[in-house]
PDB file of C-alpha atoms in Angstrom:
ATOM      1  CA  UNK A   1       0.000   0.000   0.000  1.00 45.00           C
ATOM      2  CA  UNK A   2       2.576   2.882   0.900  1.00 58.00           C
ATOM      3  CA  UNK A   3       4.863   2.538  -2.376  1.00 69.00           C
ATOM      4  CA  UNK A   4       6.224   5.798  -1.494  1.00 74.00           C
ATOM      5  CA  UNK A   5       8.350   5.395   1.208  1.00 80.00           C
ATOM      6  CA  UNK A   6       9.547   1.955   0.058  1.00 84.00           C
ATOM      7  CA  UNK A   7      10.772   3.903  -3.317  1.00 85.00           C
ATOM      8  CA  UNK A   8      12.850   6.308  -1.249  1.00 86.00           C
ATOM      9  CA  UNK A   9      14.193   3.747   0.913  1.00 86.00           C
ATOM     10  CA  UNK A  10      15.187   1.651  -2.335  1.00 87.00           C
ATOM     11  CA  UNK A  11      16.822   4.688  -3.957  1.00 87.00           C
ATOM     12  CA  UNK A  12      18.536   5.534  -0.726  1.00 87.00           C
ATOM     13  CA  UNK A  13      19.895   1.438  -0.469  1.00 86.00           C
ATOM     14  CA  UNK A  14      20.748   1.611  -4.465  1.00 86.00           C
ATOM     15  CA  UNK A  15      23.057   4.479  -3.744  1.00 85.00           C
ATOM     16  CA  UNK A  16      23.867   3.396  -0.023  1.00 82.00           C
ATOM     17  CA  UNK A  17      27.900   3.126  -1.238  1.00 82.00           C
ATOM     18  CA  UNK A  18      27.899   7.231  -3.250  1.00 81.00           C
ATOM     19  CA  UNK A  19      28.459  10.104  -1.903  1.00 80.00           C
ATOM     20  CA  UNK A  20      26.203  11.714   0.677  1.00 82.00           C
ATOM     21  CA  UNK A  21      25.067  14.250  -1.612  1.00 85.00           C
ATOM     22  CA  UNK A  22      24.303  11.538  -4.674  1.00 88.00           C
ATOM     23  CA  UNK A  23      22.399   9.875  -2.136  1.00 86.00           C
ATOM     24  CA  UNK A  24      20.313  12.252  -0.771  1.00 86.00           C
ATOM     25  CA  UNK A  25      19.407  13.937  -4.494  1.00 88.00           C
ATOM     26  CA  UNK A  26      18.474  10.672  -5.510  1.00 88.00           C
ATOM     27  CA  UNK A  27      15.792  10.411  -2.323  1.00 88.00           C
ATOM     28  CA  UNK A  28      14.429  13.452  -2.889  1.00 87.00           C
ATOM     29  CA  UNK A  29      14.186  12.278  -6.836  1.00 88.00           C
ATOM     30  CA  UNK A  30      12.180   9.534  -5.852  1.00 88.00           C
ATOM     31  CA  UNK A  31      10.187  11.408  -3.007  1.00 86.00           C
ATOM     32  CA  UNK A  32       9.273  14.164  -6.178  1.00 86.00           C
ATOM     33  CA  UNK A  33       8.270  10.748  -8.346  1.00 86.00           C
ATOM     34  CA  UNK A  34       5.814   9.541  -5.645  1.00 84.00           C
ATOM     35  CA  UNK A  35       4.548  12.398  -3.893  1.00 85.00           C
ATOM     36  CA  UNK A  36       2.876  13.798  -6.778  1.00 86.00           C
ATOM     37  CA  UNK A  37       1.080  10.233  -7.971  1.00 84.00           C
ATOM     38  CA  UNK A  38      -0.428  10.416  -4.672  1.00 83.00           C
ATOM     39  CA  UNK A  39      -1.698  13.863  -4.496  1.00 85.00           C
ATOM     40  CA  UNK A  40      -2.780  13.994  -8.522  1.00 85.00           C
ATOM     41  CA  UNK A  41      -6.954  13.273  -8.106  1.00 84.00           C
ATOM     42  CA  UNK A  42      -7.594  15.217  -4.850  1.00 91.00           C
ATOM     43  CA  UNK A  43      -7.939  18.603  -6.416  1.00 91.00           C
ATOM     44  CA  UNK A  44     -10.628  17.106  -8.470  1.00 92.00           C
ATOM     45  CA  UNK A  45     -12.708  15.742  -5.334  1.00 93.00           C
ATOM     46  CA  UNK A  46     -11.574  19.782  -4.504  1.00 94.00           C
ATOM     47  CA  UNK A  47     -13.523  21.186  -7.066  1.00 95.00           C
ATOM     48  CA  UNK A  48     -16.705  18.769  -7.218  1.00 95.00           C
ATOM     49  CA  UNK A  49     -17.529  19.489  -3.428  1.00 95.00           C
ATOM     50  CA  UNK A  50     -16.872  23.684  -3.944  1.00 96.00           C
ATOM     51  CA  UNK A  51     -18.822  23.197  -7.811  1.00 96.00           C
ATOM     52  CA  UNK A  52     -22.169  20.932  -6.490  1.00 96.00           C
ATOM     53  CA  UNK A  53     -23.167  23.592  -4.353  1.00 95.00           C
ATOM     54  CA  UNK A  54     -23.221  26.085  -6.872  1.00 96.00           C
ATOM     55  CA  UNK A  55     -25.131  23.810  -9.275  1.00 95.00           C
ATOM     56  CA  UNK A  56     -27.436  23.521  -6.792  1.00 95.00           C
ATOM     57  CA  UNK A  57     -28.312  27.351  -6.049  1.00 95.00           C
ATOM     58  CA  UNK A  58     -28.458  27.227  -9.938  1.00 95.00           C
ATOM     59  CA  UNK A  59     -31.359  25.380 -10.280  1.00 94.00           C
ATOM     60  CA  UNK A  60     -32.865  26.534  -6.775  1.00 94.00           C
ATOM     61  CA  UNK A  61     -32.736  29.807  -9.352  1.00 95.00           C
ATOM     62  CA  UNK A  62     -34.182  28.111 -12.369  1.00 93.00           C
ATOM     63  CA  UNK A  63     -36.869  26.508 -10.239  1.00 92.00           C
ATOM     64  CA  UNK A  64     -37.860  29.766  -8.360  1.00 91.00           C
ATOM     65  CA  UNK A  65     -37.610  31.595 -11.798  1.00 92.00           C
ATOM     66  CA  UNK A  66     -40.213  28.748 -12.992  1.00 88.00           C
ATOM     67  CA  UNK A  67     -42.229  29.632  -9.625  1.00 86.00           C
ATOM     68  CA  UNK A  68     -42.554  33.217 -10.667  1.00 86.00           C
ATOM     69  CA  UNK A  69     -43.192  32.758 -14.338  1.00 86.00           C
ATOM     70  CA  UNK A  70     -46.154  30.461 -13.110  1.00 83.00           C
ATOM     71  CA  UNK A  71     -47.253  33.539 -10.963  1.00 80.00           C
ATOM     72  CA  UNK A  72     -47.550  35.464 -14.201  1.00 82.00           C
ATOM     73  CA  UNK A  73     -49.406  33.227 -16.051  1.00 81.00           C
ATOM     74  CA  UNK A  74     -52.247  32.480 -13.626  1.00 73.00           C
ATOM     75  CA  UNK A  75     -52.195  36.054 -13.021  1.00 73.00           C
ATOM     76  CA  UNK A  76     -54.285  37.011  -9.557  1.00 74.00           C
ATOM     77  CA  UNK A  77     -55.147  33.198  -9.051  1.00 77.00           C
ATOM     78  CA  UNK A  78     -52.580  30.998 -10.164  1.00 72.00           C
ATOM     79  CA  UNK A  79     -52.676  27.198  -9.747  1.00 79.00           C
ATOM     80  CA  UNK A  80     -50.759  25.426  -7.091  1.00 82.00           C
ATOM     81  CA  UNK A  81     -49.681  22.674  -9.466  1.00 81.00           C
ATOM     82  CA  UNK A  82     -47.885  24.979 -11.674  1.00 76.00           C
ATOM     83  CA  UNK A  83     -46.351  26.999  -8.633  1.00 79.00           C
ATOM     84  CA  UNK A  84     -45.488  23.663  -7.059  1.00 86.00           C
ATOM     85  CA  UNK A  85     -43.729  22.250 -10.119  1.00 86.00           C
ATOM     86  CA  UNK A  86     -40.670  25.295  -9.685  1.00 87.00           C
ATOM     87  CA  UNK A  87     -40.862  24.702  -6.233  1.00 89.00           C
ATOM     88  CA  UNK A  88     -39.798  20.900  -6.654  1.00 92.00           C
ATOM     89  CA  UNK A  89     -37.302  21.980  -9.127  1.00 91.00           C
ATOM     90  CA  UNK A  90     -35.715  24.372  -6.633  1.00 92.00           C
ATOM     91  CA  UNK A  91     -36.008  22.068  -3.858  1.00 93.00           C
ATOM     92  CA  UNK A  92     -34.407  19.069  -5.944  1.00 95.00           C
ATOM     93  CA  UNK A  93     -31.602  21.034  -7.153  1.00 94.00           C
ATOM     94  CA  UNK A  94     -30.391  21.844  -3.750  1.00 94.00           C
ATOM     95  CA  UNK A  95     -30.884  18.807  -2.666  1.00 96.00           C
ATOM     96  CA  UNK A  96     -29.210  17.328  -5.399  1.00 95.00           C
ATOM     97  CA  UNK A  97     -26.254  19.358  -5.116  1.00 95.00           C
ATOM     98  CA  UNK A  98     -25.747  19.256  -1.423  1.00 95.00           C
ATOM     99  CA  UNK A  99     -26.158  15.380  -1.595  1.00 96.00           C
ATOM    100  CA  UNK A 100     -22.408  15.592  -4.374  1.00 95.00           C
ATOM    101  CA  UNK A 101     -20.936  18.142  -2.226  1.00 96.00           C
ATOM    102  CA  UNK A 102     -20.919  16.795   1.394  1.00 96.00           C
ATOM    103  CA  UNK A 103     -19.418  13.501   0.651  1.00 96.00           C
ATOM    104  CA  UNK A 104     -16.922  14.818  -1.622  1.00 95.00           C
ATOM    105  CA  UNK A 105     -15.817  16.966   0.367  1.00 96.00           C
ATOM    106  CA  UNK A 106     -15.546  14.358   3.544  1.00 96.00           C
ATOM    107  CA  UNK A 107     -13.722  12.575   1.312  1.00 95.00           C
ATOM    108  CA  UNK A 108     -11.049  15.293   0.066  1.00 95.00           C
ATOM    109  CA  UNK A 109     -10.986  15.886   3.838  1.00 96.00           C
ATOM    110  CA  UNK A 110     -10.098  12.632   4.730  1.00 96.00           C
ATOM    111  CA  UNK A 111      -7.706  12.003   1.697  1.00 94.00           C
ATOM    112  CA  UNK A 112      -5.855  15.137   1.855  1.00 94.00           C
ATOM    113  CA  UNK A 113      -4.962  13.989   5.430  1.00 95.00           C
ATOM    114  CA  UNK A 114      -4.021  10.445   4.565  1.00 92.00           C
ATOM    115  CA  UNK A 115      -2.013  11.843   1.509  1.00 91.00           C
ATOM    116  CA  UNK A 116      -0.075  14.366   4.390  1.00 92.00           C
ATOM    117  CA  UNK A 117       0.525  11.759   6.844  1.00 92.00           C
ATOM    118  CA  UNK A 118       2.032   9.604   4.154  1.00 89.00           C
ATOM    119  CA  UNK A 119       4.244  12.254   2.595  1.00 88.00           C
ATOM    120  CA  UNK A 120       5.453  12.371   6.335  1.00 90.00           C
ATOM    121  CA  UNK A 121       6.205   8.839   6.231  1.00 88.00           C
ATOM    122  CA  UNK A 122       7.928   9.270   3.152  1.00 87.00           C
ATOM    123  CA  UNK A 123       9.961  12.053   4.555  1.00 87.00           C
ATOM    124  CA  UNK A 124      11.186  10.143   8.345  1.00 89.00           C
ATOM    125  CA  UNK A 125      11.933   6.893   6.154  1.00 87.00           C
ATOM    126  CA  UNK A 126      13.988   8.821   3.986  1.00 87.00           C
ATOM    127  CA  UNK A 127      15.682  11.049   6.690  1.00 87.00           C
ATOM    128  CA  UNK A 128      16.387   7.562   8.974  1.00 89.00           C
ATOM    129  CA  UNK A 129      17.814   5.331   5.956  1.00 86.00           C
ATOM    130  CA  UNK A 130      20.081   7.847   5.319  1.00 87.00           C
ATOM    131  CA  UNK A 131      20.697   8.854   8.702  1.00 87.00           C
ATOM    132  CA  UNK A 132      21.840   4.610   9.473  1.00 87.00           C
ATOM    133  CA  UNK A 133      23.570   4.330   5.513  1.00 86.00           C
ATOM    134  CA  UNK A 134      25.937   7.479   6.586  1.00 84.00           C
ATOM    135  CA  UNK A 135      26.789   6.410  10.057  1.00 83.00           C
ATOM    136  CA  UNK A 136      25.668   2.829  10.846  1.00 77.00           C
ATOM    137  CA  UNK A 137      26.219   1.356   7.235  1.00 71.00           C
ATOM    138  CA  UNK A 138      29.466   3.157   6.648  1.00 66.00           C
ATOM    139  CA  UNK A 139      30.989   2.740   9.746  1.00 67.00           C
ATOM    140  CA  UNK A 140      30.579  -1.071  10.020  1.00 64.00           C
ATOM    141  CA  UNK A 141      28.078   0.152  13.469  1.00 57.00           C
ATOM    142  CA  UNK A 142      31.259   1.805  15.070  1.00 55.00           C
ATOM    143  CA  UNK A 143      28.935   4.566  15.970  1.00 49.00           C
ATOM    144  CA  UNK A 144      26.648   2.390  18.185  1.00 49.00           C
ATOM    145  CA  UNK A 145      29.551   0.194  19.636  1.00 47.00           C
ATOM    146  CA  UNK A 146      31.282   3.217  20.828  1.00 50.00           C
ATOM    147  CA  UNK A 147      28.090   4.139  22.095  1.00 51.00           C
ATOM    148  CA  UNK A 148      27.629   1.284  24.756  1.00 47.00           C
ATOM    149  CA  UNK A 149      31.311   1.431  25.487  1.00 46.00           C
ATOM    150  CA  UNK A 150      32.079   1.568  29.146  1.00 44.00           C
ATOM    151  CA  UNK A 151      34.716   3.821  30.332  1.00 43.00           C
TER     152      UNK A 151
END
C-alpha cells in the first residue's frame, strides 16, 4: 500500500555506497516521483464538493424563476400545481447538489490527510535510511559500539 516510502528507501539502499550528496538527491528524486502520484486526483474531489453547491443554487434559481413565471401566467389566481412544479425543481436542485458536495468533500478531507501523513512517512523513512547508511552502514556500526562502550 505505501509505495512511497519503500521507493525512497530503495533509492537511498541503491546508492547506499555514493556520496552523501548523490544519495540524498536521488531520495528526494524519488520522493518528487511519488509524492505527486499520490496527491494527482484530490484537487478534483476539490472542485466537485466547492462546484455541487453552486449547481445547486443554480437550479434553486431556475426553479424559483419557474415559480414566478407560473405567478404570471395564472395572473391574480394561479394554480398550485404549476407553482409547485418550480418549487420541486428548486427544492431538488439543492438537494441534489448538497447530496455531491458533502461527501466529496468528507472525502477530500479525509484524503488530503491520509495523503499528508504519508508524505510524512515518506519524509522520516527517507531522513532515517540515510541517517543509518551514513553512520551505521558506513561505519561497520562503530557509531553504536562506541556508544555502549564503558569507560
Amino acid at each position: 500500500m505505501l509505495v512511497a516510502p519503500a521507493a525512497v528507501v530503495k533509492a537511498a539502499l541503491l546508492n547506499a555506497d555514493a556520496g552523501a550528496e548523490r544519495m540524498r538527491l536521488q531520495v528526494q528524486e524519488a520522493a518528487l516521483n511519488e509524492i505527486p502520484a499520490l496527491e494527482r486526483r484530490i484537487s478534483a474531489l476539490a472542485v466537485i464538493a466547492q462546484v455541487a453547491p453552486l449547481a445547486g443554487i443554480l437550479g434553486t434559481v431556475l426553479g424559483m424563476i419557474t415559480t414566478f413565471a407560473a405567478f404570471e401566467q395564472g395572473g391574480n389566481y394561479a394554480m398550485a400545481s404549476a407553482l409547485s412544479r418550480g418549487m420541486w425543481q428548486a427544492l431538488a436542485a439543492s438537494a441534489g447538489g448538497l447530496l455531491l458536495a458533502i461527501p466529496a468533500q468528507l472525502a477530500h478531507h479525509f484524503l488530503a490527510a491520509r495523503v499528508r501523513a504519508i508524505v510524512q512517512d515518506v519524509e522520516w523513512s527517507g531522513n532515517e535510511i540515510m541517517k543509518y547508511l551514513l553512520t551505521e552502514y558506513r561505519e561497520g556500526g562503530k557509531a553504536s559500539r562506541d556508544d555502549h562502550a564503558t569507560p
